[in-house]
Short mmCIF file of C-alpha atoms in Angstrom, two decimals:
data_model
loop_
_atom_site.label_atom_id
_atom_site.label_comp_id
_atom_site.label_asym_id
_atom_site.label_seq_id
_atom_site.Cartn_x
_atom_site.Cartn_y
_atom_site.Cartn_z
CA MET N 1 42.03 3.26 61.48
CA ALA N 2 42.19 6.67 63.17
CA VAL N 3 44.18 8.35 60.39
CA LEU N 4 41.26 7.88 58.02
CA GLU N 5 38.70 9.68 60.19
CA LYS N 6 37.10 12.72 58.62
CA ALA N 7 38.20 16.16 59.89
CA ALA N 8 35.34 18.04 61.56
CA GLY N 9 33.23 19.84 58.93
CA ASN N 10 35.22 18.54 55.99
CA GLU N 11 34.07 16.17 53.26
CA THR N 12 36.58 13.42 52.60
CA LEU N 13 37.24 13.32 48.84
CA LEU N 14 39.92 10.58 48.64
CA GLU N 15 40.55 7.69 50.99
CA VAL N 16 43.76 5.48 50.74
CA GLU N 17 43.77 2.43 53.03
CA ASN N 18 46.58 -0.06 53.44
CA LEU N 19 47.92 0.66 49.94
CA LYS N 20 50.78 -1.53 48.75
CA LYS N 21 52.63 -1.49 45.43
CA TYR N 22 55.44 -4.02 44.91
CA PHE N 23 57.58 -4.36 41.72
CA LEU N 24 59.39 -7.47 40.69
CA ALA N 25 63.08 -6.44 40.38
CA LYS N 26 66.51 -8.11 40.00
CA LYS N 27 68.48 -8.47 43.20
CA GLY N 28 71.56 -7.08 41.53
CA MET N 29 72.97 -5.86 38.18
CA LEU N 30 74.51 -9.29 37.36
CA SER N 31 72.02 -11.42 39.18
CA SER N 32 69.25 -13.35 37.51
CA GLN N 33 67.39 -13.70 40.78
CA THR N 34 64.34 -11.53 41.40
CA ALA N 35 62.70 -10.14 44.50
CA TRP N 36 59.84 -7.88 45.40
CA LEU N 37 60.78 -4.20 45.58
CA LYS N 38 58.38 -2.66 48.17
CA ALA N 39 57.88 0.85 46.72
CA VAL N 40 54.72 1.53 48.81
CA ASP N 41 54.16 -0.70 51.79
CA ASP N 42 50.80 -0.40 53.73
CA VAL N 43 50.17 3.33 53.54
CA SER N 44 46.85 4.94 54.67
CA PHE N 45 45.62 8.56 54.63
CA ASN N 46 42.69 10.69 53.49
CA ILE N 47 42.43 13.91 51.55
CA ASN N 48 39.54 16.28 52.20
CA LYS N 49 37.79 18.22 49.49
CA GLY N 50 39.49 21.52 48.66
CA GLU N 51 42.67 20.86 50.63
CA THR N 52 46.34 20.22 49.59
CA LEU N 53 48.10 17.25 51.12
CA GLY N 54 51.86 17.55 50.68
CA LEU N 55 53.86 14.40 50.41
CA VAL N 56 57.61 14.66 51.09
CA GLY N 57 60.64 12.46 51.47
CA GLU N 58 63.96 11.59 49.84
CA SER N 59 64.17 10.30 46.26
CA GLY N 60 63.05 6.65 46.02
CA CYS N 61 60.73 6.77 49.09
CA GLY N 62 57.58 5.98 47.11
CA LYS N 63 55.99 9.42 46.73
CA THR N 64 55.45 9.29 42.99
CA THR N 65 54.44 5.60 43.05
CA ILE N 66 51.63 6.53 45.49
CA GLY N 67 50.31 9.24 43.18
CA ARG N 68 50.36 6.95 40.20
CA THR N 69 48.93 4.04 42.01
CA ILE N 70 45.99 6.17 43.26
CA LEU N 71 45.20 7.06 39.69
CA HIS N 72 45.66 3.43 38.59
CA LEU N 73 48.56 4.31 36.30
CA TYR N 74 50.11 1.51 38.36
CA GLU N 75 47.90 -1.42 39.46
CA PRO N 76 47.92 -1.70 43.31
CA THR N 77 49.38 -4.84 44.78
CA SER N 78 46.79 -4.60 47.56
CA GLY N 79 44.82 -2.11 49.58
CA THR N 80 41.99 0.15 48.53
CA VAL N 81 41.58 3.74 47.17
CA LYS N 82 38.16 5.36 47.25
CA PHE N 83 37.11 8.51 45.49
CA LYS N 84 33.95 10.16 46.96
CA GLY N 85 33.25 6.78 48.63
CA ARG N 86 33.55 4.82 45.39
CA LYS N 87 36.32 2.21 45.24
CA ILE N 88 38.73 2.80 42.38
CA ASP N 89 39.60 -0.34 40.40
CA LYS N 90 40.27 -1.20 36.75
CA HIS N 91 36.50 -0.91 35.94
CA SER N 92 35.51 2.19 37.84
CA ILE N 93 38.66 4.15 36.79
CA LYS N 94 37.26 4.40 33.24
CA THR N 95 34.56 6.65 34.48
CA LEU N 96 36.49 8.30 37.37
CA ARG N 97 39.52 9.26 35.17
CA ARG N 98 37.83 12.43 34.12
CA HIS N 99 37.66 13.53 37.77
CA MET N 100 41.26 12.72 38.65
CA GLN N 101 44.23 13.99 36.71
CA ILE N 102 48.03 14.35 37.05
CA ILE N 103 50.55 17.05 36.37
CA PHE N 104 53.87 15.39 35.57
CA GLN N 105 57.33 16.28 36.84
CA ASP N 106 59.02 16.68 33.44
CA PRO N 107 56.98 19.06 31.27
CA PHE N 108 58.95 18.21 28.15
CA ALA N 109 58.82 14.41 28.38
CA SER N 110 55.06 14.50 29.07
CA LEU N 111 54.12 16.46 26.12
CA ASN N 112 53.95 14.88 22.54
CA PRO N 113 56.48 16.84 20.46
CA ARG N 114 54.56 16.04 17.26
CA MET N 115 51.35 17.61 18.49
CA THR N 116 50.44 21.27 18.62
CA VAL N 117 49.62 22.79 21.94
CA GLY N 118 46.01 23.13 20.82
CA ASP N 119 45.80 19.40 20.06
CA ILE N 120 47.61 18.41 23.33
CA ILE N 121 45.04 20.41 25.39
CA GLY N 122 42.17 19.29 23.15
CA GLU N 123 42.98 15.52 23.29
CA PRO N 124 41.28 15.07 26.73
CA LEU N 125 38.22 16.90 25.38
CA ASP N 126 38.11 14.43 22.45
CA ILE N 127 38.57 11.35 24.61
CA HIS N 128 35.75 12.33 26.99
CA ASN N 129 33.53 13.81 24.28
CA LEU N 130 33.40 17.18 26.12
CA ALA N 131 33.12 19.38 23.00
CA LYS N 132 30.12 18.95 20.70
CA THR N 133 31.50 21.15 17.86
CA LYS N 134 34.87 22.27 16.53
CA ASN N 135 34.12 25.82 17.58
CA GLU N 136 33.23 24.71 21.17
CA ARG N 137 36.43 22.70 21.19
CA LYS N 138 38.54 25.71 19.98
CA ASP N 139 36.88 28.08 22.44
CA ARG N 140 37.51 25.79 25.34
CA ILE N 141 41.21 25.39 24.36
CA LEU N 142 41.71 29.12 24.14
CA ALA N 143 40.01 29.63 27.55
CA LEU N 144 42.29 26.98 29.11
CA LEU N 145 45.29 28.73 27.58
CA GLU N 146 44.26 32.03 29.10
CA MET N 147 43.55 30.34 32.43
CA VAL N 148 47.20 29.26 32.74
CA GLY N 149 48.65 32.56 31.48
CA LEU N 150 49.38 31.72 27.79
CA ASN N 151 48.24 33.45 24.64
CA PRO N 152 45.72 32.26 22.00
CA GLU N 153 48.43 32.16 19.33
CA HIS N 154 50.32 29.54 21.35
CA ALA N 155 47.72 27.04 20.33
CA ASN N 156 49.33 26.51 17.00
CA ARG N 157 52.89 26.08 18.16
CA TYR N 158 54.73 22.92 19.33
CA PRO N 159 56.14 22.08 22.80
CA HIS N 160 59.81 22.68 21.77
CA GLU N 161 59.03 26.31 21.05
CA PHE N 162 58.35 26.96 24.76
CA SER N 163 60.42 27.44 27.87
CA GLY N 164 60.18 24.83 30.73
CA GLY N 165 57.75 27.05 32.70
CA GLN N 166 55.50 27.50 29.71
CA ARG N 167 55.51 23.78 28.97
CA GLN N 168 54.40 23.12 32.55
CA ARG N 169 51.60 25.56 32.07
CA ILE N 170 50.52 23.54 28.95
CA GLY N 171 50.58 20.39 31.07
CA ILE N 172 48.42 22.06 33.65
CA ALA N 173 45.93 23.32 31.04
CA ARG N 174 45.65 19.74 29.69
CA ALA N 175 44.97 18.42 33.26
CA LEU N 176 42.29 21.11 33.64
CA ALA N 177 40.64 20.38 30.35
CA VAL N 178 38.24 17.70 31.73
CA GLU N 179 37.32 19.82 34.74
CA PRO N 180 38.73 17.39 37.39
CA GLU N 181 38.08 17.67 41.07
CA PHE N 182 41.39 16.01 42.21
CA ILE N 183 44.91 16.51 40.78
CA VAL N 184 48.09 14.68 41.60
CA CYS N 185 50.91 17.26 41.31
CA ASP N 186 53.99 15.07 40.87
CA GLU N 187 56.87 17.35 41.65
CA PRO N 188 55.47 19.92 39.19
CA ILE N 189 58.20 22.52 39.79
CA SER N 190 61.35 20.53 40.37
CA ALA N 191 62.39 20.59 36.77
CA LEU N 192 61.87 24.43 36.53
CA ASP N 193 64.15 27.42 37.17
CA VAL N 194 63.86 28.76 40.63
CA SER N 195 62.64 32.11 39.27
CA ILE N 196 59.66 30.30 37.62
CA GLN N 197 58.77 27.97 40.53
CA ALA N 198 56.93 30.68 42.52
CA GLN N 199 54.86 31.70 39.55
CA VAL N 200 53.68 28.16 38.97
CA ILE N 201 52.95 27.52 42.67
CA ASN N 202 50.95 30.81 42.92
CA MET N 203 49.05 29.82 39.77
CA LEU N 204 48.17 26.34 41.17
CA GLU N 205 46.90 28.13 44.41
CA ASP N 206 44.80 30.52 42.37
CA LEU N 207 43.37 27.73 40.26
CA GLN N 208 42.54 25.79 43.44
CA GLN N 209 40.58 28.65 44.91
CA GLU N 210 38.83 29.48 41.50
CA LEU N 211 37.88 25.90 40.61
CA GLY N 212 37.61 24.21 44.01
CA LEU N 213 40.41 21.77 43.24
CA THR N 214 41.93 19.28 45.65
CA TYR N 215 45.63 18.44 45.38
CA LEU N 216 48.00 15.73 46.36
CA PHE N 217 51.30 17.75 46.07
CA ILE N 218 54.36 15.54 45.81
CA ALA N 219 57.73 17.24 46.36
CA HIS N 220 61.15 16.99 48.01
CA ASP N 221 61.52 20.77 48.68
CA LEU N 222 60.05 21.20 52.13
CA SER N 223 59.92 25.02 51.90
CA VAL N 224 57.60 24.80 48.89
CA VAL N 225 55.43 22.13 50.56
CA LYS N 226 55.12 24.34 53.71
CA HIS N 227 53.85 27.20 51.51
CA ILE N 228 51.17 25.33 49.54
CA SER N 229 50.02 22.45 51.83
CA ASP N 230 47.29 22.27 54.43
CA ARG N 231 48.68 19.03 55.75
CA VAL N 232 51.98 17.20 55.19
CA GLY N 233 52.80 13.51 55.05
CA VAL N 234 56.46 12.37 55.44
CA MET N 235 57.49 9.17 53.77
CA TYR N 236 60.55 6.98 54.23
CA LEU N 237 61.29 3.79 52.32
CA GLY N 238 57.70 3.13 51.32
CA LYS N 239 56.15 3.97 54.70
CA LEU N 240 54.27 7.01 55.97
CA VAL N 241 56.19 7.93 59.22
CA GLU N 242 54.45 11.28 60.07
CA LEU N 243 51.21 13.12 59.05
CA SER N 244 50.20 16.47 60.43
CA PRO N 245 48.76 19.91 59.68
CA SER N 246 51.47 21.87 57.99
CA GLY N 247 51.95 24.42 60.80
CA LYS N 248 52.23 21.76 63.45
CA LEU N 249 54.72 19.70 61.50
CA TYR N 250 57.10 22.58 60.91
CA LYS N 251 56.83 23.98 64.41
CA ASN N 252 57.00 20.68 66.25
CA PRO N 253 58.20 17.67 64.19
CA LEU N 254 57.94 14.39 66.10
CA HIS N 255 59.64 11.75 64.02
CA PRO N 256 63.52 11.80 64.00
CA TYR N 257 63.45 11.63 60.24
CA THR N 258 61.20 14.62 59.83
CA LYS N 259 63.49 16.59 62.26
CA ALA N 260 66.50 15.71 60.13
CA LEU N 261 64.70 16.84 56.87
CA LEU N 262 63.58 20.15 58.46
CA SER N 263 67.00 20.86 59.86
CA ALA N 264 68.36 20.90 56.25
CA ILE N 265 66.07 23.75 55.09
CA PRO N 266 68.11 26.87 54.42
CA VAL N 267 67.36 29.87 56.56
CA PRO N 268 67.78 33.40 55.01
CA ASP N 269 68.92 34.89 58.42
CA PRO N 270 72.62 34.18 58.81
CA ASN N 271 72.53 34.64 62.60
CA LEU N 272 69.61 32.20 62.94
CA SER N 273 71.27 29.81 60.51
CA ARG N 274 74.40 29.65 62.64
CA SER N 275 72.43 28.94 65.78
CA ARG N 276 70.50 26.06 64.17
CA LYS N 277 71.84 22.52 64.57
CA ARG N 278 71.87 20.53 61.38
CA ILE N 279 71.06 16.88 61.91
CA ILE N 280 73.22 14.83 59.70
CA LEU N 281 71.90 11.27 58.92
CA GLU N 282 74.59 8.61 58.72
CA GLY N 283 74.57 5.82 56.20
CA ASP N 284 72.65 5.36 53.03
CA ILE N 285 68.96 4.58 52.44
CA PRO N 286 68.47 0.85 52.63
CA SER N 287 67.28 -1.06 49.57
CA PRO N 288 63.47 -1.30 49.31
CA ILE N 289 64.14 -4.92 48.07
CA ASN N 290 65.57 -5.81 51.44
CA PRO N 291 64.37 -3.27 54.07
CA PRO N 292 65.47 -3.43 57.68
CA SER N 293 63.34 -5.34 60.16
CA GLY N 294 61.11 -3.35 62.52
CA CYS N 295 61.41 0.36 61.88
CA ARG N 296 62.85 1.05 58.37
CA PHE N 297 64.54 4.12 59.69
CA ARG N 298 66.37 2.50 62.63
CA THR N 299 69.66 1.95 60.63
CA ARG N 300 70.11 5.72 60.33
CA CYS N 301 68.28 6.90 63.48
CA PRO N 302 70.39 8.43 66.27
CA HIS N 303 67.76 7.30 68.83
CA ALA N 304 67.23 3.59 67.78
CA LYS N 305 66.47 1.21 70.58
CA PRO N 306 66.31 -2.64 70.53
CA ILE N 307 62.56 -2.60 70.01
CA CYS N 308 63.13 -0.65 66.79
CA ALA N 309 64.62 -3.81 65.22
CA GLU N 310 61.99 -6.13 66.59
CA ALA N 311 58.71 -4.48 65.86
CA GLU N 312 57.34 -2.13 63.17
CA PRO N 313 55.98 1.05 64.62
CA VAL N 314 52.36 1.94 64.02
CA LEU N 315 51.13 5.34 62.88
CA LYS N 316 49.36 6.77 65.91
CA GLU N 317 47.74 10.03 66.82
CA LEU N 318 50.06 11.64 69.39
CA GLU N 319 48.51 15.09 69.28
CA LYS N 320 45.27 16.23 67.78
CA ASP N 321 45.55 15.42 63.95
CA HIS N 322 49.29 14.81 64.39
CA PHE N 323 50.18 11.18 63.59
CA CYS N 324 53.63 9.62 63.98
CA ALA N 325 55.08 6.15 63.61
CA CYS N 326 57.93 5.90 66.20
CA HIS N 327 58.75 3.64 69.18
CA LEU N 328 60.16 6.69 70.99
CA PHE N 329 56.53 7.65 71.81
CA ASP N 330 55.40 4.20 72.97
CA SER N 331 53.99 4.43 76.45
#
């Protein structure tokens, strides 16, 4: 598949091919009948070593499910995920877990309130036997605290004693403890105050440069994704509808859904803001239990044609490194 080809001169770190994750769910609140909820439905992409791939889309589109399925926090329904050419499954993940970590969205819910910060950060070191002595463990914990901008005395405190931004720094330090190569950043700033978001983003970028990290950055804030990502993938109802280098996507979006998302980004210049045309999508997002036939976006698309209901569009390379799944570009 073309979308999985290596970029020139770059080493592919992670390959996702035809990934599906379905959940068994009730058809309605009062119904006893069940059906498959297609959270992620046949998604393919690759992430090169040292880059950040941003993943955007409305809530419920499958972004977080992709991140967790890659790490085998969810068992895939089908498809393959490879890390450095090695297939990730329930056996290999035990040894690969150290190289692949996650930063969760809610820094309070993801930290054990009964553990000190030192023990939270030290737990991965214990699990993977990365500290031979107590002093080595302590030194490593203090170094990680310093790396994320916290003080040594914070090691003896508990999560409730910290602000949201500080708690997220603790979560980042915990993820870094095992010296991973790849980190899933699952909306890591969405629960934080706007004044703190930029600090965390800048820290993630600095850590990436310093440690050679690779990120899958999941978010719904497109302006943040533009700032941090090398490439951006746009998801709608479990499908990847567009994938492109960040600059290309924001200058020349191809998919109607991407255009609508970008038109909603606030512009600080009032004159420019008045001249921009906001694209309002009509209707609600369909249920992933019963998605529309053909193109899943067709029920809200202002350009829908009869073919859109009949055939599912394929993600194709329309420009160099710019992929889009839309019948409007069928020749």
